[in-house]
Amino acid sequence: QVRLVESGGGLVQAGGSLRLSCAASGRTFSNYVLGWFRQAPGKEREFVAAVRWSGRSTSYADSVKGRFTISRDVAKSTVYLQMNSLKPEDTAVYYCAARYLLPGAQAAEYDYWGQGTQVTVSS
């Protein structure tokens, strides 16, 4: 059974940084893409970033390019999202997700989800 467990959320001031972690277990992820999505109150879940488990190919939403960095540690079976220069509009619940083989930016394309971690950026 696939399990994705996020951690690292919290309250931070604008301009600050946070690092989110997603511990993945339950299967071999070598042919999977791991992504981060976020959902603010009253808004749809939106793509943030994704990385291929087997390589270093990454993709980002335009709103976070240059500020956020996604990476993975295969030995620890963990995906990270380093978030710098945070803005109040980054406030949301952040979710880790996994899908087979191909990168995607639509939430419906992902098969597995974590429970989410709250990130709040104060102005």
mmCIF file of C-alpha atoms in Angstrom:
data_model
loop_
_atom_site.group_PDB
_atom_site.id
_atom_site.type_symbol
_atom_site.label_atom_id
_atom_site.label_comp_id
_atom_site.label_asym_id
_atom_site.label_seq_id
_atom_site.Cartn_x
_atom_site.Cartn_y
_atom_site.Cartn_z
ATOM 1 C CA GLN A 1 0.000 0.000 0.000
ATOM 2 C CA VAL A 2 1.443 3.332 -1.083
ATOM 3 C CA ARG A 3 1.846 5.844 1.701
ATOM 4 C CA LEU A 4 2.914 9.467 1.364
ATOM 5 C CA VAL A 5 3.480 11.415 4.571
ATOM 6 C CA GLU A 6 4.192 15.142 4.477
ATOM 7 C CA SER A 7 5.898 17.151 7.190
ATOM 8 C CA GLY A 8 7.617 20.476 7.669
ATOM 9 C CA GLY A 9 4.750 22.905 7.375
ATOM 10 C CA GLY A 10 4.249 25.774 9.774
ATOM 11 C CA LEU A 11 3.936 29.517 10.249
ATOM 12 C CA VAL A 12 6.590 31.772 8.736
ATOM 13 C CA GLN A 13 6.899 35.476 7.993
ATOM 14 C CA ALA A 14 6.937 36.781 4.460
ATOM 15 C CA GLY A 15 10.416 36.454 2.988
ATOM 16 C CA GLY A 16 11.188 33.425 5.107
ATOM 17 C CA SER A 17 11.853 29.803 4.171
ATOM 18 C CA LEU A 18 10.472 26.364 4.891
ATOM 19 C CA ARG A 19 11.400 22.889 3.736
ATOM 20 C CA LEU A 20 8.651 20.344 3.269
ATOM 21 C CA SER A 21 9.345 16.630 3.271
ATOM 22 C CA CYS A 22 7.343 13.755 1.817
ATOM 23 C CA ALA A 23 8.251 10.271 3.002
ATOM 24 C CA ALA A 24 7.172 7.714 0.404
ATOM 25 C CA SER A 25 6.675 4.015 1.111
ATOM 26 C CA GLY A 26 4.767 0.961 -0.018
ATOM 27 C CA ARG A 27 6.262 0.323 -3.435
ATOM 28 C CA THR A 28 9.217 0.945 -5.703
ATOM 29 C CA PHE A 29 8.987 4.456 -7.080
ATOM 30 C CA SER A 30 11.650 4.192 -9.770
ATOM 31 C CA ASN A 31 9.102 4.722 -12.586
ATOM 32 C CA TYR A 32 7.078 7.326 -10.771
ATOM 33 C CA VAL A 33 6.831 11.085 -10.714
ATOM 34 C CA LEU A 34 6.469 12.753 -7.323
ATOM 35 C CA GLY A 35 4.764 16.116 -7.174
ATOM 36 C CA TRP A 36 3.726 18.848 -4.797
ATOM 37 C CA PHE A 37 0.352 20.539 -5.015
ATOM 38 C CA ARG A 38 -1.268 23.153 -2.825
ATOM 39 C CA GLN A 39 -4.791 24.212 -2.008
ATOM 40 C CA ALA A 40 -5.798 27.496 -0.435
ATOM 41 C CA PRO A 41 -9.243 27.991 1.157
ATOM 42 C CA GLY A 42 -11.918 28.387 -1.491
ATOM 43 C CA LYS A 43 -9.531 27.592 -4.337
ATOM 44 C CA GLU A 44 -8.815 24.558 -6.464
ATOM 45 C CA ARG A 45 -5.806 22.381 -5.837
ATOM 46 C CA GLU A 46 -2.933 23.653 -7.965
ATOM 47 C CA PHE A 47 0.334 22.235 -9.191
ATOM 48 C CA VAL A 48 3.524 23.452 -7.548
ATOM 49 C CA ALA A 49 6.398 21.235 -8.682
ATOM 50 C CA ALA A 50 7.268 17.699 -9.765
ATOM 51 C CA VAL A 51 10.356 15.505 -10.053
ATOM 52 C CA ARG A 52 11.051 12.160 -11.686
ATOM 53 C CA TRP A 53 12.079 9.621 -9.096
ATOM 54 C CA SER A 54 14.602 8.010 -11.446
ATOM 55 C CA GLY A 55 16.267 11.194 -12.638
ATOM 56 C CA ARG A 56 16.641 14.850 -12.000
ATOM 57 C CA SER A 57 14.018 16.169 -14.403
ATOM 58 C CA THR A 58 11.922 18.777 -12.641
ATOM 59 C CA SER A 59 9.032 21.084 -13.463
ATOM 60 C CA TYR A 60 7.572 24.081 -11.657
ATOM 61 C CA ALA A 61 4.547 26.305 -11.697
ATOM 62 C CA ASP A 62 5.389 29.792 -12.949
ATOM 63 C CA SER A 63 4.313 31.256 -9.611
ATOM 64 C CA VAL A 64 7.106 29.471 -7.730
ATOM 65 C CA LYS A 65 9.942 29.360 -10.278
ATOM 66 C CA GLY A 66 13.128 30.764 -8.828
ATOM 67 C CA ARG A 67 11.809 30.513 -5.252
ATOM 68 C CA PHE A 68 10.983 26.824 -4.737
ATOM 69 C CA THR A 69 13.190 23.803 -5.391
ATOM 70 C CA ILE A 70 12.012 20.200 -5.543
ATOM 71 C CA SER A 71 14.452 17.366 -4.949
ATOM 72 C CA ARG A 72 14.452 13.716 -3.933
ATOM 73 C CA ASP A 73 16.668 11.482 -1.849
ATOM 74 C CA VAL A 74 16.310 7.963 -3.179
ATOM 75 C CA ALA A 75 18.148 6.396 -0.237
ATOM 76 C CA LYS A 76 15.707 8.009 2.188
ATOM 77 C CA SER A 77 12.713 7.551 -0.127
ATOM 78 C CA THR A 78 11.852 11.184 0.491
ATOM 79 C CA VAL A 79 10.935 14.138 -1.699
ATOM 80 C CA TYR A 80 11.611 17.685 -0.530
ATOM 81 C CA LEU A 81 10.242 21.085 -1.399
ATOM 82 C CA GLN A 82 12.549 23.910 -0.391
ATOM 83 C CA MET A 83 10.527 27.111 -0.298
ATOM 84 C CA ASN A 84 12.369 30.447 -0.155
ATOM 85 C CA SER A 85 11.192 34.050 -0.352
ATOM 86 C CA LEU A 86 7.758 32.987 0.810
ATOM 87 C CA LYS A 87 4.804 35.258 0.163
ATOM 88 C CA PRO A 88 1.405 35.464 1.870
ATOM 89 C CA GLU A 89 -0.150 34.071 -1.315
ATOM 90 C CA ASP A 90 1.840 30.858 -0.783
ATOM 91 C CA THR A 91 -0.397 30.120 2.217
ATOM 92 C CA ALA A 92 -2.129 26.785 1.598
ATOM 93 C CA VAL A 93 -2.252 23.132 2.518
ATOM 94 C CA TYR A 94 0.578 21.460 0.617
ATOM 95 C CA TYR A 95 0.099 17.913 -0.640
ATOM 96 C CA CYS A 96 2.556 15.343 -1.895
ATOM 97 C CA ALA A 97 1.344 13.157 -4.765
ATOM 98 C CA ALA A 98 2.623 10.359 -6.996
ATOM 99 C CA ARG A 99 1.789 9.208 -10.496
ATOM 100 C CA TYR A 100 3.206 6.569 -12.799
ATOM 101 C CA LEU A 101 5.780 7.423 -15.410
ATOM 102 C CA LEU A 102 4.800 10.782 -16.911
ATOM 103 C CA PRO A 103 5.025 14.253 -15.375
ATOM 104 C CA GLY A 104 1.760 16.118 -15.094
ATOM 105 C CA ALA A 105 0.370 19.334 -13.704
ATOM 106 C CA GLN A 106 -3.214 18.227 -13.170
ATOM 107 C CA ALA A 107 -4.244 16.860 -9.804
ATOM 108 C CA ALA A 108 -6.554 14.332 -11.467
ATOM 109 C CA GLU A 109 -3.528 12.699 -13.114
ATOM 110 C CA TYR A 110 -2.013 11.657 -9.791
ATOM 111 C CA ASP A 111 -2.890 8.336 -8.199
ATOM 112 C CA TYR A 112 -1.614 8.653 -4.660
ATOM 113 C CA TRP A 113 -1.863 11.507 -2.163
ATOM 114 C CA GLY A 114 -0.628 12.405 1.269
ATOM 115 C CA GLN A 115 -2.729 14.002 3.975
ATOM 116 C CA GLY A 116 -1.253 17.477 3.523
ATOM 117 C CA THR A 117 0.683 19.916 5.660
ATOM 118 C CA GLN A 118 -0.352 23.500 6.397
ATOM 119 C CA VAL A 119 1.899 26.369 5.360
ATOM 120 C CA THR A 120 0.950 29.836 6.577
ATOM 121 C CA VAL A 121 2.894 32.923 5.521
ATOM 122 C CA SER A 122 2.194 36.077 7.487
ATOM 123 C CA SER A 123 2.674 39.551 6.026
#
